[in-house]
Every structure is written in C-alpha cells, then in structure tokens.
Amino acid sequence: MPYCGVVRMRSRFRSDRRLAVRMTVTLFLLGLLYVAFVAALIVLLKSWLLVVALVAVMFVAQFWFSDRIAMFAMRGRVVGREEYPELHAVVDRLCAIADMPKPVIAVSTMDMPNAFATGRNPDNAVVCVTTGLLRRLEPAELEGVLAHELSHVAHKDVAVITVASFLGVIAGLVVRFAFYSQVFGGRKDQNTAVLFAAVMGVSAAVYALSFLLIRALSRYRELAADRAAAHLTGRPSALASALTKVSGELARIPTKDLRTAQAFNAFYFTPATGREPGIERIFSTHPSLEQRLEQLGRISAELGEPVEPGKAG
C-alpha cells in the first residue's frame, strides 16, 4: 500500500523541560570545569594571554564551523529540491507542522545508513542523510528519522553538544601536544618534564570528566528526540521500525568503515558501532536499542496507534 502522508500530527515539537534542565546543568558543570582548566593552564604555563587566545580561537572555530567540519568529514553536500524532491517535501511538511525554519538539506554518499543534524542554531542548521539510509528506509520510516533530527535542531541540543564537546576537544589536543612534545622534543631539563607531566595530568582529568558529562547528556537527548519525533508524527512504530532496521544494517557494515565515522557518533541517529554496548554502556553516546524501542512502545500505547496487519503480538 503506498504511503499516504502523515497522520495525527500535532503542532510543534513538545517542549521538554527535563532536557532543558539537563542541558543547563551540564553546561554549568562544564563551565566550572572550563574555568578551572583554563586557570590551571595559566598557572602551569605562566602565560594567560597565550592560553586565553588559544582557547578563544578554537572555541570560535568549533562553534561557527562545526557544521562545515561535520559535512566535510562525512562527505555531505547540500542538495536542492530538484535533485531530491521527496526528501525536501518531507522536511517541508515536518517543519511546517513543527513551526520551525527549514534547515539546509544535505546528502552524504555513504552506504552506512544514518543521519545527523548540525549547526549552531535553528536558523543555521543542516540535516544530512546518507544515501544508504535513503535506499533502505520506507517513506514513513524516513519521516520518523527526519523528525528525530529536526527535534535536535528545534530543542537546540545540537548547539549545546557542540559547545559542551569543545572543552573535551581542547583537553584532548593539549594531551596530544604535550605527549608528542615529550616524545619528539629532544632532551629537556627536569623542571620542563614536571611541567609537561602536570599539564598532561590536568588535561587528562578534564577530558575524562567532560567525556562522562557529555555522554550522559547525549544519551538523554537521543531519548528526548525519539519522544518528540513520535509525538510529532503520531507514528512511533515507524520510528521504531527505522531504528531496528538501521541498527541491523550497521551490524553488517565492515568494521573499518564504521571506525571512520565513530568520531561523530554523538550526532548520529544511531551510533556507528555495529553492536549493542555492554558494560561500556556508561560511555556510549546513545541509549541501547532496547531502551529506545521500549519508550516508543509506551508512546504507541498512549497514542492508541493501531497495530499494522502482520505485526500483532
């Protein structure tokens, strides 16, 4: 039976106070960590101008160019309506119902089925889908995925994750710089060695703490986006079907191909791991597939969504 459009849609994405509170608390804690980190670097390096200038330049670069960096890394390109009319039509319809500005639409020529949203605010956002996703999903499933990504844009959690991840990026770069300076920098006196060890220690601790905070926020925001998409489209079962299908397909993607994409897991619809997390679940950017499906099942029951023939039980 051909797909006949959206049913039982509600106006706008539902506000999510719990998500807003979590984003505020995470940014506050990371802000404290950020101040402590910068202060420690100033004390250790004894040059506040150098530290502040470096951090400021990198923050501006990440915040303003995160969408371009992500698009370049994922081989995405902006596509017009004439090239992908059905994709644009679905996004147009969802944006009209959600009463939000339409983001730039992009397509990545990757067989890995996935999608992501990026951008510093709803007026400067990009939603990108892979050709692998377009090839594998039915229209209703694709609509659910796009609604999920648009929810990230509408709730501004894309920008929050971008800002939040900045501190970890800086700390990680400092650790690498200090490590390679020690390894390849030739002989150094004892004071210099102690200084580098202190910088590496502080940076590693900051990276670890920011890593855990961001992962906890990322897992919750994915559940929040699933909820928002399910209520906007009124078809949680279609989103559940897309999740199941994409997760199953990712398990078949060669590991070497998944590794190239894992740096952007926090932005993906489904993480590029190819398997469900075990004990390392607390380090995952996404909740487990089981958690996401259970939530969508509850929403389906709340909405009284009819069970499609052949899917009963």
mmCIF file of C-alpha atoms in Angstrom:
data_model
loop_
_atom_site.group_PDB
_atom_site.id
_atom_site.type_symbol
_atom_site.label_atom_id
_atom_site.label_comp_id
_atom_site.label_asym_id
_atom_site.label_seq_id
_atom_site.Cartn_x
_atom_site.Cartn_y
_atom_site.Cartn_z
ATOM 1 C CA MET A 1 0.000 0.000 0.000
ATOM 2 C CA PRO A 2 1.502 3.392 -0.913
ATOM 3 C CA TYR A 3 2.313 5.776 1.911
ATOM 4 C CA CYS A 4 -0.346 8.465 2.034
ATOM 5 C CA GLY A 5 1.281 11.037 4.278
ATOM 6 C CA VAL A 6 1.367 11.961 7.927
ATOM 7 C CA VAL A 7 -1.452 11.012 10.274
ATOM 8 C CA ARG A 8 -2.489 12.501 13.622
ATOM 9 C CA MET A 9 0.263 15.091 13.626
ATOM 10 C CA ARG A 10 0.417 17.600 16.436
ATOM 11 C CA SER A 11 1.502 21.190 16.077
ATOM 12 C CA ARG A 12 5.071 21.980 17.120
ATOM 13 C CA PHE A 13 7.604 19.851 18.911
ATOM 14 C CA ARG A 14 6.678 19.332 22.515
ATOM 15 C CA SER A 15 8.754 21.364 24.942
ATOM 16 C CA ASP A 16 10.986 19.143 27.040
ATOM 17 C CA ARG A 17 11.761 20.712 30.403
ATOM 18 C CA ARG A 18 13.755 17.711 31.576
ATOM 19 C CA LEU A 19 16.017 18.012 28.553
ATOM 20 C CA ALA A 20 16.386 21.767 29.099
ATOM 21 C CA VAL A 21 17.294 21.229 32.769
ATOM 22 C CA ARG A 22 19.858 18.565 31.891
ATOM 23 C CA MET A 23 21.438 20.777 29.229
ATOM 24 C CA THR A 24 21.616 23.708 31.658
ATOM 25 C CA VAL A 25 23.144 21.622 34.447
ATOM 26 C CA THR A 26 25.647 20.010 32.066
ATOM 27 C CA LEU A 27 26.739 23.357 30.645
ATOM 28 C CA PHE A 28 27.034 24.795 34.162
ATOM 29 C CA LEU A 29 29.231 21.931 35.349
ATOM 30 C CA LEU A 30 31.311 22.056 32.196
ATOM 31 C CA GLY A 31 31.616 25.819 32.624
ATOM 32 C CA LEU A 32 33.079 25.334 36.092
ATOM 33 C CA LEU A 33 35.408 22.704 34.709
ATOM 34 C CA TYR A 34 36.343 25.043 31.854
ATOM 35 C CA VAL A 35 37.278 27.878 34.234
ATOM 36 C CA ALA A 36 39.321 25.518 36.402
ATOM 37 C CA PHE A 37 41.063 24.093 33.341
ATOM 38 C CA VAL A 38 41.999 27.492 31.932
ATOM 39 C CA ALA A 39 43.161 28.675 35.356
ATOM 40 C CA ALA A 40 45.345 25.582 35.768
ATOM 41 C CA LEU A 41 46.905 26.081 32.331
ATOM 42 C CA ILE A 42 47.623 29.734 33.091
ATOM 43 C CA VAL A 43 49.347 28.785 36.350
ATOM 44 C CA LEU A 44 51.330 25.994 34.723
ATOM 45 C CA LEU A 45 52.263 27.789 31.502
ATOM 46 C CA LYS A 46 52.561 31.235 33.132
ATOM 47 C CA SER A 47 51.057 32.995 30.128
ATOM 48 C CA TRP A 48 47.404 33.951 30.463
ATOM 49 C CA LEU A 49 47.417 35.744 27.093
ATOM 50 C CA LEU A 50 48.569 32.644 25.207
ATOM 51 C CA VAL A 51 46.076 30.334 26.932
ATOM 52 C CA VAL A 52 43.082 32.654 26.601
ATOM 53 C CA ALA A 53 43.867 33.462 22.955
ATOM 54 C CA LEU A 54 44.280 29.797 22.041
ATOM 55 C CA VAL A 55 41.079 28.721 23.780
ATOM 56 C CA ALA A 56 39.070 31.620 22.345
ATOM 57 C CA VAL A 57 40.207 30.983 18.764
ATOM 58 C CA MET A 58 39.432 27.270 18.980
ATOM 59 C CA PHE A 59 36.024 27.897 20.561
ATOM 60 C CA VAL A 60 35.007 30.301 17.812
ATOM 61 C CA ALA A 61 36.282 27.905 15.147
ATOM 62 C CA GLN A 62 34.361 24.938 16.546
ATOM 63 C CA PHE A 63 31.153 26.856 17.239
ATOM 64 C CA TRP A 64 30.960 28.657 13.900
ATOM 65 C CA PHE A 65 32.367 25.973 11.634
ATOM 66 C CA SER A 66 31.169 22.749 13.280
ATOM 67 C CA ASP A 67 28.592 22.198 10.522
ATOM 68 C CA ARG A 68 31.205 22.565 7.769
ATOM 69 C CA ILE A 69 33.629 20.293 9.587
ATOM 70 C CA ALA A 70 30.972 17.601 10.012
ATOM 71 C CA MET A 71 29.840 17.892 6.395
ATOM 72 C CA PHE A 72 33.405 17.626 5.119
ATOM 73 C CA ALA A 73 34.201 14.641 7.314
ATOM 74 C CA MET A 74 31.030 12.802 6.282
ATOM 75 C CA ARG A 75 31.309 13.726 2.595
ATOM 76 C CA GLY A 76 27.997 15.537 2.719
ATOM 77 C CA ARG A 77 26.826 18.048 0.147
ATOM 78 C CA VAL A 78 23.871 20.395 0.028
ATOM 79 C CA VAL A 79 21.131 19.181 -2.325
ATOM 80 C CA GLY A 80 18.312 21.135 -3.934
ATOM 81 C CA ARG A 81 14.651 20.325 -4.285
ATOM 82 C CA GLU A 82 15.027 19.400 -7.942
ATOM 83 C CA GLU A 83 17.562 16.698 -7.072
ATOM 84 C CA TYR A 84 15.770 15.172 -4.053
ATOM 85 C CA PRO A 85 12.149 16.356 -4.272
ATOM 86 C CA GLU A 86 10.689 13.700 -1.937
ATOM 87 C CA LEU A 87 13.280 14.357 0.750
ATOM 88 C CA HIS A 88 12.596 18.093 0.614
ATOM 89 C CA ALA A 89 8.843 17.523 0.653
ATOM 90 C CA VAL A 90 9.008 15.508 3.882
ATOM 91 C CA VAL A 91 11.214 18.107 5.587
ATOM 92 C CA ASP A 92 8.944 20.929 4.359
ATOM 93 C CA ARG A 93 5.899 19.211 5.826
ATOM 94 C CA LEU A 94 7.524 18.451 9.166
ATOM 95 C CA CYS A 95 8.913 21.974 9.513
ATOM 96 C CA ALA A 96 5.510 23.476 8.744
ATOM 97 C CA ILE A 97 3.850 21.353 11.401
ATOM 98 C CA ALA A 98 6.624 21.990 13.927
ATOM 99 C CA ASP A 99 6.562 25.730 13.074
ATOM 100 C CA MET A 100 10.313 25.942 12.697
ATOM 101 C CA PRO A 101 12.652 27.256 9.996
ATOM 102 C CA LYS A 102 13.671 24.719 7.407
ATOM 103 C CA PRO A 103 17.301 23.628 7.774
ATOM 104 C CA VAL A 104 19.681 23.158 4.872
ATOM 105 C CA ILE A 105 19.237 19.664 3.425
ATOM 106 C CA ALA A 106 22.308 17.616 2.592
ATOM 107 C CA VAL A 107 23.061 14.099 1.405
ATOM 108 C CA SER A 108 26.185 12.064 2.094
ATOM 109 C CA THR A 109 27.199 9.464 -0.469
ATOM 110 C CA MET A 110 27.862 6.787 2.129
ATOM 111 C CA ASP A 111 26.367 3.315 2.200
ATOM 112 C CA MET A 112 26.255 3.398 6.004
ATOM 113 C CA PRO A 113 22.583 4.098 6.829
ATOM 114 C CA ASN A 114 22.497 7.109 9.127
ATOM 115 C CA ALA A 115 21.554 10.762 9.547
ATOM 116 C CA PHE A 116 22.720 13.698 11.613
ATOM 117 C CA ALA A 117 21.909 17.317 12.368
ATOM 118 C CA THR A 118 24.462 20.030 12.988
ATOM 119 C CA GLY A 119 24.631 23.814 13.209
ATOM 120 C CA ARG A 120 24.891 26.495 15.869
ATOM 121 C CA ASN A 121 21.152 27.392 15.924
ATOM 122 C CA PRO A 122 17.858 26.576 14.147
ATOM 123 C CA ASP A 123 18.464 29.328 11.587
ATOM 124 C CA ASN A 124 21.874 27.908 10.655
ATOM 125 C CA ALA A 125 21.236 24.181 10.818
ATOM 126 C CA VAL A 126 21.938 21.308 8.458
ATOM 127 C CA VAL A 127 20.180 17.959 8.364
ATOM 128 C CA CYS A 128 22.130 15.357 6.442
ATOM 129 C CA VAL A 129 21.090 11.830 5.465
ATOM 130 C CA THR A 130 23.195 9.181 3.788
ATOM 131 C CA THR A 131 22.314 7.540 0.507
ATOM 132 C CA GLY A 132 22.440 4.256 2.397
ATOM 133 C CA LEU A 133 19.606 5.454 4.627
ATOM 134 C CA LEU A 134 17.507 6.715 1.720
ATOM 135 C CA ARG A 135 17.932 3.402 -0.076
ATOM 136 C CA ARG A 136 16.899 1.228 2.873
ATOM 137 C CA LEU A 137 14.003 3.033 4.565
ATOM 138 C CA GLU A 138 10.347 3.228 3.662
ATOM 139 C CA PRO A 139 8.834 6.748 3.442
ATOM 140 C CA ALA A 140 7.166 6.545 6.879
ATOM 141 C CA GLU A 141 10.418 5.331 8.452
ATOM 142 C CA LEU A 142 12.410 8.110 6.800
ATOM 143 C CA GLU A 143 9.874 10.619 8.092
ATOM 144 C CA GLY A 144 10.427 9.378 11.636
ATOM 145 C CA VAL A 145 14.204 9.711 11.311
ATOM 146 C CA LEU A 146 13.919 13.230 9.887
ATOM 147 C CA ALA A 147 11.525 14.237 12.682
ATOM 148 C CA HIS A 148 14.090 12.926 15.174
ATOM 149 C CA GLU A 149 16.853 15.049 13.628
ATOM 150 C CA LEU A 150 14.625 18.121 13.406
ATOM 151 C CA SER A 151 13.852 17.720 17.105
ATOM 152 C CA HIS A 152 17.568 18.074 17.855
ATOM 153 C CA VAL A 153 17.564 21.341 15.915
ATOM 154 C CA ALA A 154 14.341 22.660 17.479
ATOM 155 C CA HIS A 155 15.472 21.913 21.037
ATOM 156 C CA LYS A 156 18.909 23.455 20.324
ATOM 157 C CA ASP A 157 20.667 20.438 21.778
ATOM 158 C CA VAL A 158 22.881 20.226 18.675
ATOM 159 C CA ALA A 159 24.418 23.566 19.621
ATOM 160 C CA VAL A 160 24.672 22.516 23.274
ATOM 161 C CA ILE A 161 26.521 19.308 22.392
ATOM 162 C CA THR A 162 28.832 21.301 20.106
ATOM 163 C CA VAL A 163 29.657 23.781 22.864
ATOM 164 C CA ALA A 164 29.894 21.058 25.513
ATOM 165 C CA SER A 165 32.281 18.956 23.452
ATOM 166 C CA PHE A 166 34.612 21.943 22.971
ATOM 167 C CA LEU A 167 36.259 21.518 26.367
ATOM 168 C CA GLY A 168 36.984 17.848 25.727
ATOM 169 C CA VAL A 169 38.458 18.707 22.328
ATOM 170 C CA ILE A 170 40.796 21.303 23.865
ATOM 171 C CA ALA A 171 41.859 18.963 26.667
ATOM 172 C CA GLY A 172 42.462 16.130 24.230
ATOM 173 C CA LEU A 173 44.572 18.338 21.971
ATOM 174 C CA VAL A 174 46.634 19.563 24.911
ATOM 175 C CA VAL A 175 47.298 15.974 25.992
ATOM 176 C CA ARG A 176 48.417 15.020 22.499
ATOM 177 C CA PHE A 177 50.576 18.114 22.099
ATOM 178 C CA ALA A 178 52.268 17.558 25.452
ATOM 179 C CA PHE A 179 52.798 13.855 24.715
ATOM 180 C CA TYR A 180 54.357 14.390 21.298
ATOM 181 C CA SER A 181 56.451 17.272 22.610
ATOM 182 C CA GLN A 182 57.900 14.938 25.212
ATOM 183 C CA VAL A 183 58.492 12.135 22.718
ATOM 184 C CA PHE A 184 59.896 14.152 19.829
ATOM 185 C CA GLY A 185 61.071 17.321 21.523
ATOM 186 C CA GLY A 186 64.531 16.079 22.430
ATOM 187 C CA ARG A 187 66.125 16.279 25.861
ATOM 188 C CA LYS A 188 64.538 18.540 28.456
ATOM 189 C CA ASP A 189 65.511 19.543 31.977
ATOM 190 C CA GLN A 190 63.700 18.149 34.990
ATOM 191 C CA ASN A 191 61.532 21.253 35.536
ATOM 192 C CA THR A 192 60.238 21.109 31.968
ATOM 193 C CA ALA A 193 59.432 17.417 32.316
ATOM 194 C CA VAL A 194 57.498 18.070 35.519
ATOM 195 C CA LEU A 195 55.605 20.920 33.817
ATOM 196 C CA PHE A 196 54.599 18.728 30.886
ATOM 197 C CA ALA A 197 53.544 15.950 33.239
ATOM 198 C CA ALA A 198 51.365 18.405 35.188
ATOM 199 C CA VAL A 199 49.760 19.760 32.007
ATOM 200 C CA MET A 200 49.050 16.240 30.773
ATOM 201 C CA GLY A 201 47.607 15.215 34.125
ATOM 202 C CA VAL A 202 45.252 18.195 34.366
ATOM 203 C CA SER A 203 44.198 17.873 30.713
ATOM 204 C CA ALA A 204 43.567 14.139 31.002
ATOM 205 C CA ALA A 205 41.405 14.638 34.107
ATOM 206 C CA VAL A 206 39.410 17.414 32.416
ATOM 207 C CA TYR A 207 38.952 15.283 29.304
ATOM 208 C CA ALA A 208 37.691 12.318 31.346
ATOM 209 C CA LEU A 209 35.177 14.388 33.332
ATOM 210 C CA SER A 210 33.867 16.259 30.286
ATOM 211 C CA PHE A 211 33.649 12.959 28.392
ATOM 212 C CA LEU A 212 31.349 11.429 31.024
ATOM 213 C CA LEU A 213 29.162 14.534 31.332
ATOM 214 C CA ILE A 214 28.688 14.811 27.570
ATOM 215 C CA ARG A 215 27.908 11.108 27.173
ATOM 216 C CA ALA A 216 25.230 11.269 29.876
ATOM 217 C CA LEU A 217 23.597 14.286 28.203
ATOM 218 C CA SER A 218 23.896 12.711 24.756
ATOM 219 C CA ARG A 219 22.056 9.537 25.810
ATOM 220 C CA TYR A 220 19.195 11.538 27.270
ATOM 221 C CA ARG A 221 18.882 13.867 24.299
ATOM 222 C CA GLU A 222 18.507 10.870 21.981
ATOM 223 C CA LEU A 223 15.593 9.566 24.040
ATOM 224 C CA ALA A 224 14.114 13.082 24.053
ATOM 225 C CA ALA A 225 14.415 13.326 20.260
ATOM 226 C CA ASP A 226 12.737 9.923 19.854
ATOM 227 C CA ARG A 227 9.849 11.092 22.058
ATOM 228 C CA ALA A 228 9.449 14.375 20.212
ATOM 229 C CA ALA A 229 9.537 12.689 16.796
ATOM 230 C CA ALA A 230 6.998 10.059 17.861
ATOM 231 C CA HIS A 231 4.544 12.673 19.110
ATOM 232 C CA LEU A 232 5.042 14.978 16.118
ATOM 233 C CA THR A 233 4.407 12.275 13.513
ATOM 234 C CA GLY A 234 1.951 10.253 15.582
ATOM 235 C CA ARG A 235 3.701 7.120 14.294
ATOM 236 C CA PRO A 236 6.150 5.828 16.908
ATOM 237 C CA SER A 237 6.031 2.385 15.277
ATOM 238 C CA ALA A 238 7.571 3.804 12.085
ATOM 239 C CA LEU A 239 10.454 5.302 14.056
ATOM 240 C CA ALA A 240 10.878 2.014 15.931
ATOM 241 C CA SER A 241 10.990 0.190 12.605
ATOM 242 C CA ALA A 242 13.650 2.594 11.316
ATOM 243 C CA LEU A 243 15.736 2.121 14.466
ATOM 244 C CA THR A 244 15.560 -1.651 14.197
ATOM 245 C CA LYS A 245 16.353 -1.643 10.508
ATOM 246 C CA VAL A 246 19.269 0.810 10.724
ATOM 247 C CA SER A 247 20.798 -0.956 13.749
ATOM 248 C CA GLY A 248 20.593 -4.283 11.936
ATOM 249 C CA GLU A 249 22.155 -2.868 8.790
ATOM 250 C CA LEU A 250 25.003 -1.231 10.734
ATOM 251 C CA ALA A 251 25.944 -4.642 12.099
ATOM 252 C CA ARG A 252 26.675 -5.687 8.506
ATOM 253 C CA ILE A 253 28.885 -2.690 7.679
ATOM 254 C CA PRO A 254 32.632 -3.539 7.700
ATOM 255 C CA THR A 255 34.330 -2.508 10.952
ATOM 256 C CA LYS A 256 36.934 -0.407 9.139
ATOM 257 C CA ASP A 257 34.177 1.678 7.556
ATOM 258 C CA LEU A 258 32.433 2.187 10.897
ATOM 259 C CA ARG A 259 35.638 3.340 12.571
ATOM 260 C CA THR A 260 35.993 6.255 10.188
ATOM 261 C CA ALA A 261 32.587 7.538 11.273
ATOM 262 C CA GLN A 262 32.755 6.929 15.031
ATOM 263 C CA ALA A 263 34.190 10.370 15.817
ATOM 264 C CA PHE A 264 30.742 11.800 15.032
ATOM 265 C CA ASN A 265 28.686 9.223 16.959
ATOM 266 C CA ALA A 266 27.201 11.857 19.275
ATOM 267 C CA PHE A 267 25.493 13.493 16.276
ATOM 268 C CA TYR A 268 24.196 10.354 14.556
ATOM 269 C CA PHE A 269 20.693 8.940 14.594
ATOM 270 C CA THR A 270 22.235 5.589 15.544
ATOM 271 C CA PRO A 271 25.864 5.165 16.678
ATOM 272 C CA ALA A 272 28.288 3.696 14.154
ATOM 273 C CA THR A 273 29.307 0.748 16.307
ATOM 274 C CA GLY A 274 27.573 -2.180 14.668
ATOM 275 C CA ARG A 275 26.730 -3.740 18.040
ATOM 276 C CA GLU A 276 24.892 -3.040 21.270
ATOM 277 C CA PRO A 277 27.036 -1.714 24.150
ATOM 278 C CA GLY A 278 27.682 -3.977 27.125
ATOM 279 C CA ILE A 279 29.482 -2.869 30.267
ATOM 280 C CA GLU A 280 30.724 0.152 28.334
ATOM 281 C CA ARG A 281 27.138 1.462 28.153
ATOM 282 C CA ILE A 282 28.001 4.352 30.501
ATOM 283 C CA PHE A 283 30.478 5.556 27.871
ATOM 284 C CA SER A 284 28.018 5.301 24.972
ATOM 285 C CA THR A 285 26.648 8.350 23.165
ATOM 286 C CA HIS A 286 23.261 6.643 22.692
ATOM 287 C CA PRO A 287 20.902 4.621 24.874
ATOM 288 C CA SER A 288 20.539 0.962 23.958
ATOM 289 C CA LEU A 289 18.219 -0.060 21.154
ATOM 290 C CA GLU A 290 16.117 -1.890 23.738
ATOM 291 C CA GLN A 291 15.608 1.309 25.752
ATOM 292 C CA ARG A 292 14.615 3.275 22.686
ATOM 293 C CA LEU A 293 12.163 0.639 21.478
ATOM 294 C CA GLU A 294 10.600 0.278 24.931
ATOM 295 C CA GLN A 295 9.994 4.023 25.100
ATOM 296 C CA LEU A 296 8.450 4.087 21.621
ATOM 297 C CA GLY A 297 6.261 1.127 22.559
ATOM 298 C CA ARG A 298 4.887 3.042 25.541
ATOM 299 C CA ILE A 299 4.207 6.119 23.400
ATOM 300 C CA SER A 300 2.465 3.963 20.805
ATOM 301 C CA ALA A 301 0.155 2.607 23.505
ATOM 302 C CA GLU A 302 -0.517 6.117 24.843
ATOM 303 C CA LEU A 303 -1.439 7.383 21.378
ATOM 304 C CA GLY A 304 -3.564 4.337 20.662
ATOM 305 C CA GLU A 305 -1.648 3.704 17.481
ATOM 306 C CA PRO A 306 -3.270 0.848 15.538
ATOM 307 C CA VAL A 307 -1.182 -2.275 15.054
ATOM 308 C CA GLU A 308 -0.446 -2.934 11.402
ATOM 309 C CA PRO A 309 -1.501 -6.294 9.961
ATOM 310 C CA GLY A 310 1.152 -8.944 10.471
ATOM 311 C CA LYS A 311 2.734 -7.073 13.414
ATOM 312 C CA ALA A 312 0.337 -8.057 16.171
ATOM 313 C CA GLY A 313 1.926 -9.627 19.227
#
